[in-house]
């Protein structure tokens, strides 16, 4: 199959044109997408002009090392949320100095095993297919969430990445 899909390529080209025209840059902080956002962005020739890079903070340990989280943050983590996604964007923007940072964190599926420190489930399997998206920019930050109707991991990863680019 085609990589990236043609509709994604068109979206990325539009993003690239806007960023180049404004002389702005973007970085990404990814979790559930597993690097797809970065791969989509760098698939367009000339991406080095406007794409600073990103982090893949799939595990909590990686957030400790790559996103400015503390041990206390890890202990108090309750799963993907608006608060988490905005913090990921804010921290990476401070680290890389990009004009914009797009971040995502979600539940791609197929089964959910997220538990709190007492071992109780934090989310139900109904939460599979949920992604939180955040953007940090010079004037502030904004977030949203999307939900697919699928428990298919690969499908959700691709949908999360597409939603982030839109």
PDB file of N, CA and C in Angstrom, residues 45-129:
ATOM      1  N   UNK A  45       9.625  15.964   0.661  1.00  0.00           N
ATOM      2  CA  UNK A  45      10.958  16.529   0.433  1.00  0.00           C
ATOM      3  C   UNK A  45      11.059  17.966   0.957  1.00  0.00           C
ATOM      4  N   UNK A  46      12.180  18.275   1.575  1.00  0.00           N
ATOM      5  CA  UNK A  46      12.394  19.612   2.120  1.00  0.00           C
ATOM      6  C   UNK A  46      11.913  19.787   3.548  1.00  0.00           C
ATOM      7  N   UNK A  47      11.499  18.696   4.190  1.00  0.00           N
ATOM      8  CA  UNK A  47      10.959  18.783   5.550  1.00  0.00           C
ATOM      9  C   UNK A  47      11.948  19.382   6.540  1.00  0.00           C
ATOM     10  N   UNK A  48      13.235  19.244   6.263  1.00  0.00           N
ATOM     11  CA  UNK A  48      14.235  19.775   7.204  1.00  0.00           C
ATOM     12  C   UNK A  48      14.162  21.294   7.335  1.00  0.00           C
ATOM     13  N   UNK A  49      13.497  21.963   6.400  1.00  0.00           N
ATOM     14  CA  UNK A  49      13.330  23.418   6.486  1.00  0.00           C
ATOM     15  C   UNK A  49      12.372  23.829   7.598  1.00  0.00           C
ATOM     16  N   UNK A  50      11.410  22.966   7.917  1.00  0.00           N
ATOM     17  CA  UNK A  50      10.347  23.355   8.841  1.00  0.00           C
ATOM     18  C   UNK A  50      10.058  22.330   9.939  1.00  0.00           C
ATOM     19  N   UNK A  51      10.625  21.130   9.845  1.00  0.00           N
ATOM     20  CA  UNK A  51      10.394  20.098  10.864  1.00  0.00           C
ATOM     21  C   UNK A  51      11.637  19.967  11.736  1.00  0.00           C
ATOM     22  N   UNK A  52      11.503  20.309  13.016  1.00  0.00           N
ATOM     23  CA  UNK A  52      12.640  20.227  13.940  1.00  0.00           C
ATOM     24  C   UNK A  52      12.895  18.819  14.452  1.00  0.00           C
ATOM     25  N   UNK A  53      11.880  17.977  14.502  1.00  0.00           N
ATOM     26  CA  UNK A  53      12.042  16.631  15.038  1.00  0.00           C
ATOM     27  C   UNK A  53      10.972  16.340  16.060  1.00  0.00           C
ATOM     28  N   UNK A  54      11.247  15.336  16.878  1.00  0.00           N
ATOM     29  CA  UNK A  54      10.240  14.987  17.865  1.00  0.00           C
ATOM     30  C   UNK A  54      10.708  13.938  18.831  1.00  0.00           C
ATOM     31  N   UNK A  55       9.780  13.546  19.676  1.00  0.00           N
ATOM     32  CA  UNK A  55      10.043  12.495  20.651  1.00  0.00           C
ATOM     33  C   UNK A  55       8.974  11.428  20.517  1.00  0.00           C
ATOM     34  N   UNK A  56       9.371  10.205  20.791  1.00  0.00           N
ATOM     35  CA  UNK A  56       8.434   9.093  20.875  1.00  0.00           C
ATOM     36  C   UNK A  56       8.427   8.671  22.335  1.00  0.00           C
ATOM     37  N   UNK A  57       7.393   9.090  23.048  1.00  0.00           N
ATOM     38  CA  UNK A  57       7.318   8.845  24.492  1.00  0.00           C
ATOM     39  C   UNK A  57       6.215   7.826  24.772  1.00  0.00           C
ATOM     40  N   UNK A  58       6.446   6.630  24.260  1.00  0.00           N
ATOM     41  CA  UNK A  58       5.456   5.567  24.379  1.00  0.00           C
ATOM     42  C   UNK A  58       5.367   5.045  25.804  1.00  0.00           C
ATOM     43  N   UNK A  59       6.502   4.863  26.441  1.00  0.00           N
ATOM     44  CA  UNK A  59       6.503   4.343  27.816  1.00  0.00           C
ATOM     45  C   UNK A  59       6.632   5.488  28.813  1.00  0.00           C
ATOM     46  N   UNK A  60       6.238   5.219  30.038  1.00  0.00           N
ATOM     47  CA  UNK A  60       6.392   6.230  31.084  1.00  0.00           C
ATOM     48  C   UNK A  60       7.863   6.509  31.346  1.00  0.00           C
ATOM     49  N   UNK A  61       8.713   5.479  31.246  1.00  0.00           N
ATOM     50  CA  UNK A  61      10.152   5.682  31.443  1.00  0.00           C
ATOM     51  C   UNK A  61      10.696   6.677  30.415  1.00  0.00           C
ATOM     52  N   UNK A  62      10.229   6.581  29.182  1.00  0.00           N
ATOM     53  CA  UNK A  62      10.708   7.516  28.159  1.00  0.00           C
ATOM     54  C   UNK A  62      10.253   8.940  28.463  1.00  0.00           C
ATOM     55  N   UNK A  63       9.091   9.092  29.079  1.00  0.00           N
ATOM     56  CA  UNK A  63       8.634  10.436  29.453  1.00  0.00           C
ATOM     57  C   UNK A  63       9.525  11.019  30.540  1.00  0.00           C
ATOM     58  N   UNK A  64      10.017  10.156  31.403  1.00  0.00           N
ATOM     59  CA  UNK A  64      10.935  10.578  32.463  1.00  0.00           C
ATOM     60  C   UNK A  64      12.220  11.126  31.852  1.00  0.00           C
ATOM     61  N   UNK A  65      12.731  10.448  30.834  1.00  0.00           N
ATOM     62  CA  UNK A  65      14.002  10.831  30.214  1.00  0.00           C
ATOM     63  C   UNK A  65      13.868  11.893  29.126  1.00  0.00           C
ATOM     64  N   UNK A  66      12.750  11.911  28.403  1.00  0.00           N
ATOM     65  CA  UNK A  66      12.636  12.755  27.211  1.00  0.00           C
ATOM     66  C   UNK A  66      11.632  13.901  27.306  1.00  0.00           C
ATOM     67  N   UNK A  67      10.802  13.917  28.338  1.00  0.00           N
ATOM     68  CA  UNK A  67       9.743  14.929  28.389  1.00  0.00           C
ATOM     69  C   UNK A  67       9.677  15.705  29.693  1.00  0.00           C
ATOM     70  N   UNK A  68      10.721  15.636  30.480  1.00  0.00           N
ATOM     71  CA  UNK A  68      10.754  16.443  31.692  1.00  0.00           C
ATOM     72  C   UNK A  68       9.831  15.983  32.802  1.00  0.00           C
ATOM     73  N   UNK A  69       9.427  14.719  32.763  1.00  0.00           N
ATOM     74  CA  UNK A  69       8.565  14.205  33.827  1.00  0.00           C
ATOM     75  C   UNK A  69       9.415  13.805  35.024  1.00  0.00           C
ATOM     76  N   UNK A  70       8.802  13.867  36.201  1.00  0.00           N
ATOM     77  CA  UNK A  70       9.466  13.442  37.435  1.00  0.00           C
ATOM     78  C   UNK A  70       8.953  12.060  37.840  1.00  0.00           C
ATOM     79  N   UNK A  71       9.633  11.447  38.797  1.00  0.00           N
ATOM     80  CA  UNK A  71       9.163  10.156  39.331  1.00  0.00           C
ATOM     81  C   UNK A  71       7.752  10.314  39.892  1.00  0.00           C
ATOM     82  N   UNK A  72       7.484  11.453  40.508  1.00  0.00           N
ATOM     83  CA  UNK A  72       6.150  11.709  41.065  1.00  0.00           C
ATOM     84  C   UNK A  72       5.103  11.756  39.957  1.00  0.00           C
ATOM     85  N   UNK A  73       5.447  12.380  38.828  1.00  0.00           N
ATOM     86  CA  UNK A  73       4.526  12.413  37.686  1.00  0.00           C
ATOM     87  C   UNK A  73       4.190  10.997  37.227  1.00  0.00           C
ATOM     88  N   UNK A  74       5.194  10.149  37.186  1.00  0.00           N
ATOM     89  CA  UNK A  74       4.993   8.763  36.756  1.00  0.00           C
ATOM     90  C   UNK A  74       4.077   8.034  37.738  1.00  0.00           C
ATOM     91  N   UNK A  75       4.331   8.205  39.024  1.00  0.00           N
ATOM     92  CA  UNK A  75       3.511   7.544  40.047  1.00  0.00           C
ATOM     93  C   UNK A  75       2.059   8.008  40.007  1.00  0.00           C
ATOM     94  N   UNK A  76       1.838   9.263  39.655  1.00  0.00           N
ATOM     95  CA  UNK A  76       0.486   9.828  39.649  1.00  0.00           C
ATOM     96  C   UNK A  76      -0.199   9.761  38.288  1.00  0.00           C
ATOM     97  N   UNK A  77       0.436   9.126  37.315  1.00  0.00           N
ATOM     98  CA  UNK A  77      -0.115   9.050  35.964  1.00  0.00           C
ATOM     99  C   UNK A  77      -1.420   8.269  35.966  1.00  0.00           C
ATOM    100  N   UNK A  78      -2.442   8.832  35.353  1.00  0.00           N
ATOM    101  CA  UNK A  78      -3.744   8.165  35.293  1.00  0.00           C
ATOM    102  C   UNK A  78      -4.205   7.915  33.860  1.00  0.00           C
ATOM    103  N   UNK A  79      -3.275   7.962  32.915  1.00  0.00           N
ATOM    104  CA  UNK A  79      -3.621   7.647  31.539  1.00  0.00           C
ATOM    105  C   UNK A  79      -3.712   8.872  30.651  1.00  0.00           C
ATOM    106  N   UNK A  80      -3.952   8.636  29.359  1.00  0.00           N
ATOM    107  CA  UNK A  80      -4.044   9.723  28.393  1.00  0.00           C
ATOM    108  C   UNK A  80      -5.123  10.731  28.791  1.00  0.00           C
ATOM    109  N   UNK A  81      -4.803  12.014  28.636  1.00  0.00           N
ATOM    110  CA  UNK A  81      -5.751  13.071  29.002  1.00  0.00           C
ATOM    111  C   UNK A  81      -5.341  14.378  28.334  1.00  0.00           C
ATOM    112  N   UNK A  82      -6.230  15.359  28.428  1.00  0.00           N
ATOM    113  CA  UNK A  82      -5.927  16.698  27.926  1.00  0.00           C
ATOM    114  C   UNK A  82      -4.719  17.277  28.663  1.00  0.00           C
ATOM    115  N   UNK A  83      -4.681  17.103  29.968  1.00  0.00           N
ATOM    116  CA  UNK A  83      -3.575  17.633  30.773  1.00  0.00           C
ATOM    117  C   UNK A  83      -2.237  17.045  30.319  1.00  0.00           C
ATOM    118  N   UNK A  84      -2.210  15.734  30.097  1.00  0.00           N
ATOM    119  CA  UNK A  84      -0.981  15.052  29.674  1.00  0.00           C
ATOM    120  C   UNK A  84      -0.545  15.538  28.298  1.00  0.00           C
ATOM    121  N   UNK A  85      -1.470  15.605  27.351  1.00  0.00           N
ATOM    122  CA  UNK A  85      -1.093  15.961  25.979  1.00  0.00           C
ATOM    123  C   UNK A  85      -0.578  17.400  25.901  1.00  0.00           C
ATOM    124  N   UNK A  86      -1.163  18.291  26.680  1.00  0.00           N
ATOM    125  CA  UNK A  86      -0.686  19.678  26.671  1.00  0.00           C
ATOM    126  C   UNK A  86       0.679  19.795  27.329  1.00  0.00           C
ATOM    127  N   UNK A  87       0.904  19.012  28.362  1.00  0.00           N
ATOM    128  CA  UNK A  87       2.219  19.044  29.005  1.00  0.00           C
ATOM    129  C   UNK A  87       3.300  18.529  28.058  1.00  0.00           C
ATOM    130  N   UNK A  88       3.002  17.460  27.326  1.00  0.00           N
ATOM    131  CA  UNK A  88       3.968  16.934  26.360  1.00  0.00           C
ATOM    132  C   UNK A  88       4.310  17.997  25.317  1.00  0.00           C
ATOM    133  N   UNK A  89       3.303  18.692  24.817  1.00  0.00           N
ATOM    134  CA  UNK A  89       3.536  19.731  23.805  1.00  0.00           C
ATOM    135  C   UNK A  89       4.339  20.890  24.389  1.00  0.00           C
ATOM    136  N   UNK A  90       3.949  21.332  25.552  1.00  0.00           N
ATOM    137  CA  UNK A  90       4.616  22.475  26.202  1.00  0.00           C
ATOM    138  C   UNK A  90       6.085  22.171  26.477  1.00  0.00           C
ATOM    139  N   UNK A  91       6.361  20.994  27.027  1.00  0.00           N
ATOM    140  CA  UNK A  91       7.741  20.635  27.367  1.00  0.00           C
ATOM    141  C   UNK A  91       8.621  20.530  26.130  1.00  0.00           C
ATOM    142  N   UNK A  92       8.111  19.922  25.065  1.00  0.00           N
ATOM    143  CA  UNK A  92       8.921  19.783  23.855  1.00  0.00           C
ATOM    144  C   UNK A  92       9.132  21.143  23.184  1.00  0.00           C
ATOM    145  N   UNK A  93       8.147  22.004  23.258  1.00  0.00           N
ATOM    146  CA  UNK A  93       8.318  23.346  22.677  1.00  0.00           C
ATOM    147  C   UNK A  93       9.438  24.087  23.402  1.00  0.00           C
ATOM    148  N   UNK A  94       9.502  23.936  24.720  1.00  0.00           N
ATOM    149  CA  UNK A  94      10.596  24.563  25.475  1.00  0.00           C
ATOM    150  C   UNK A  94      11.939  23.944  25.089  1.00  0.00           C
ATOM    151  N   UNK A  95      11.958  22.628  24.889  1.00  0.00           N
ATOM    152  CA  UNK A  95      13.215  21.935  24.572  1.00  0.00           C
ATOM    153  C   UNK A  95      13.729  22.248  23.171  1.00  0.00           C
ATOM    154  N   UNK A  96      12.848  22.259  22.168  1.00  0.00           N
ATOM    155  CA  UNK A  96      13.288  22.405  20.779  1.00  0.00           C
ATOM    156  C   UNK A  96      13.095  23.804  20.206  1.00  0.00           C
ATOM    157  N   UNK A  97      12.281  24.617  20.847  1.00  0.00           N
ATOM    158  CA  UNK A  97      12.087  25.979  20.368  1.00  0.00           C
ATOM    159  C   UNK A  97      11.315  26.095  19.069  1.00  0.00           C
ATOM    160  N   UNK A  98      10.536  25.098  18.742  1.00  0.00           N
ATOM    161  CA  UNK A  98       9.722  25.146  17.522  1.00  0.00           C
ATOM    162  C   UNK A  98       8.584  26.145  17.692  1.00  0.00           C
ATOM    163  N   UNK A  99       8.115  26.671  16.577  1.00  0.00           N
ATOM    164  CA  UNK A  99       6.959  27.560  16.621  1.00  0.00           C
ATOM    165  C   UNK A  99       5.756  26.808  17.171  1.00  0.00           C
ATOM    166  N   UNK A 100       5.550  25.600  16.662  1.00  0.00           N
ATOM    167  CA  UNK A 100       4.421  24.764  17.070  1.00  0.00           C
ATOM    168  C   UNK A 100       4.938  23.398  17.495  1.00  0.00           C
ATOM    169  N   UNK A 101       4.267  22.815  18.480  1.00  0.00           N
ATOM    170  CA  UNK A 101       4.498  21.411  18.804  1.00  0.00           C
ATOM    171  C   UNK A 101       3.142  20.727  18.845  1.00  0.00           C
ATOM    172  N   UNK A 102       3.025  19.671  18.069  1.00  0.00           N
ATOM    173  CA  UNK A 102       1.843  18.828  18.055  1.00  0.00           C
ATOM    174  C   UNK A 102       2.139  17.619  18.923  1.00  0.00           C
ATOM    175  N   UNK A 103       1.236  17.298  19.836  1.00  0.00           N
ATOM    176  CA  UNK A 103       1.430  16.121  20.678  1.00  0.00           C
ATOM    177  C   UNK A 103       0.181  15.257  20.630  1.00  0.00           C
ATOM    178  N   UNK A 104       0.387  13.989  20.895  1.00  0.00           N
ATOM    179  CA  UNK A 104      -0.745  13.062  20.965  1.00  0.00           C
ATOM    180  C   UNK A 104      -0.459  11.995  22.002  1.00  0.00           C
ATOM    181  N   UNK A 105      -1.515  11.535  22.626  1.00  0.00           N
ATOM    182  CA  UNK A 105      -1.450  10.384  23.516  1.00  0.00           C
ATOM    183  C   UNK A 105      -2.826   9.739  23.500  1.00  0.00           C
ATOM    184  N   UNK A 106      -2.855   8.429  23.409  1.00  0.00           N
ATOM    185  CA  UNK A 106      -4.150   7.778  23.282  1.00  0.00           C
ATOM    186  C   UNK A 106      -4.099   6.305  23.596  1.00  0.00           C
ATOM    187  N   UNK A 107      -5.205   5.659  23.263  1.00  0.00           N
ATOM    188  CA  UNK A 107      -5.374   4.231  23.522  1.00  0.00           C
ATOM    189  C   UNK A 107      -5.690   3.573  22.186  1.00  0.00           C
ATOM    190  N   UNK A 108      -4.676   2.968  21.570  1.00  0.00           N
ATOM    191  CA  UNK A 108      -4.825   2.419  20.220  1.00  0.00           C
ATOM    192  C   UNK A 108      -5.490   1.045  20.195  1.00  0.00           C
ATOM    193  N   UNK A 109      -5.368   0.279  21.277  1.00  0.00           N
ATOM    194  CA  UNK A 109      -5.981  -1.044  21.318  1.00  0.00           C
ATOM    195  C   UNK A 109      -4.963  -2.134  21.077  1.00  0.00           C
ATOM    196  N   UNK A 110      -5.340  -3.382  20.997  1.00  0.00           N
ATOM    197  CA  UNK A 110      -6.714  -3.881  20.948  1.00  0.00           C
ATOM    198  C   UNK A 110      -7.364  -4.087  22.321  1.00  0.00           C
ATOM    199  N   UNK A 111      -6.595  -4.363  23.365  1.00  0.00           N
ATOM    200  CA  UNK A 111      -7.181  -4.506  24.700  1.00  0.00           C
ATOM    201  C   UNK A 111      -6.502  -3.520  25.632  1.00  0.00           C
ATOM    202  N   UNK A 112      -7.210  -3.158  26.655  1.00  0.00           N
ATOM    203  CA  UNK A 112      -6.726  -2.142  27.574  1.00  0.00           C
ATOM    204  C   UNK A 112      -6.219  -2.772  28.861  1.00  0.00           C
ATOM    205  N   UNK A 113      -5.007  -2.381  29.266  1.00  0.00           N
ATOM    206  CA  UNK A 113      -4.417  -2.941  30.474  1.00  0.00           C
ATOM    207  C   UNK A 113      -3.885  -1.853  31.402  1.00  0.00           C
ATOM    208  N   UNK A 114      -4.406  -0.644  31.307  1.00  0.00           N
ATOM    209  CA  UNK A 114      -3.910   0.467  32.111  1.00  0.00           C
ATOM    210  C   UNK A 114      -4.523   0.415  33.507  1.00  0.00           C
ATOM    211  N   UNK A 115      -3.648   0.389  34.520  1.00  0.00           N
ATOM    212  CA  UNK A 115      -4.105   0.309  35.902  1.00  0.00           C
ATOM    213  C   UNK A 115      -3.477   1.416  36.729  1.00  0.00           C
ATOM    214  N   UNK A 116      -4.175   1.801  37.806  1.00  0.00           N
ATOM    215  CA  UNK A 116      -3.608   2.787  38.719  1.00  0.00           C
ATOM    216  C   UNK A 116      -2.649   2.095  39.683  1.00  0.00           C
ATOM    217  N   UNK A 117      -2.087   2.869  40.628  1.00  0.00           N
ATOM    218  CA  UNK A 117      -1.077   2.288  41.521  1.00  0.00           C
ATOM    219  C   UNK A 117      -1.648   1.230  42.458  1.00  0.00           C
ATOM    220  N   UNK A 118      -2.974   1.191  42.643  1.00  0.00           N
ATOM    221  CA  UNK A 118      -3.596   0.134  43.450  1.00  0.00           C
ATOM    222  C   UNK A 118      -3.971  -1.087  42.607  1.00  0.00           C
ATOM    223  N   UNK A 119      -3.715  -1.017  41.305  1.00  0.00           N
ATOM    224  CA  UNK A 119      -4.004  -2.146  40.430  1.00  0.00           C
ATOM    225  C   UNK A 119      -5.406  -2.151  39.841  1.00  0.00           C
ATOM    226  N   UNK A 120      -6.169  -1.097  40.059  1.00  0.00           N
ATOM    227  CA  UNK A 120      -7.517  -1.011  39.494  1.00  0.00           C
ATOM    228  C   UNK A 120      -7.443  -0.451  38.076  1.00  0.00           C
ATOM    229  N   UNK A 121      -8.312  -0.953  37.211  1.00  0.00           N
ATOM    230  CA  UNK A 121      -8.352  -0.449  35.838  1.00  0.00           C
ATOM    231  C   UNK A 121      -8.759   1.015  35.830  1.00  0.00           C
ATOM    232  N   UNK A 122      -8.044   1.804  35.031  1.00  0.00           N
ATOM    233  CA  UNK A 122      -8.318   3.236  34.940  1.00  0.00           C
ATOM    234  C   UNK A 122      -9.356   3.505  33.849  1.00  0.00           C
ATOM    235  N   UNK A 123      -9.255   2.802  32.764  1.00  0.00           N
ATOM    236  CA  UNK A 123     -10.162   2.975  31.642  1.00  0.00           C
ATOM    237  C   UNK A 123     -10.827   1.645  31.343  1.00  0.00           C
ATOM    238  N   UNK A 124     -11.913   1.702  30.577  1.00  0.00           N
ATOM    239  CA  UNK A 124     -12.549   0.472  30.129  1.00  0.00           C
ATOM    240  C   UNK A 124     -12.177   0.243  28.668  1.00  0.00           C
ATOM    241  N   UNK A 125     -12.499  -0.935  28.168  1.00  0.00           N
ATOM    242  CA  UNK A 125     -12.207  -1.222  26.767  1.00  0.00           C
ATOM    243  C   UNK A 125     -13.018  -0.335  25.824  1.00  0.00           C
ATOM    244  N   UNK A 126     -14.051   0.330  26.354  1.00  0.00           N
ATOM    245  CA  UNK A 126     -14.798   1.304  25.548  1.00  0.00           C
ATOM    246  C   UNK A 126     -13.938   2.509  25.189  1.00  0.00           C
ATOM    247  N   UNK A 127     -12.849   2.728  25.928  1.00  0.00           N
ATOM    248  CA  UNK A 127     -11.966   3.866  25.674  1.00  0.00           C
ATOM    249  C   UNK A 127     -10.969   3.603  24.547  1.00  0.00           C
ATOM    250  N   UNK A 128     -10.881   2.364  24.075  1.00  0.00           N
ATOM    251  CA  UNK A 128      -9.986   2.059  22.957  1.00  0.00           C
ATOM    252  C   UNK A 128     -10.426   2.882  21.750  1.00  0.00           C
ATOM    253  N   UNK A 129      -9.448   3.461  21.069  1.00  0.00           N
ATOM    254  CA  UNK A 129      -9.746   4.306  19.921  1.00  0.00           C
ATOM    255  C   UNK A 129      -9.832   5.782  20.274  1.00  0.00           C
TER     256      UNK A 129
END
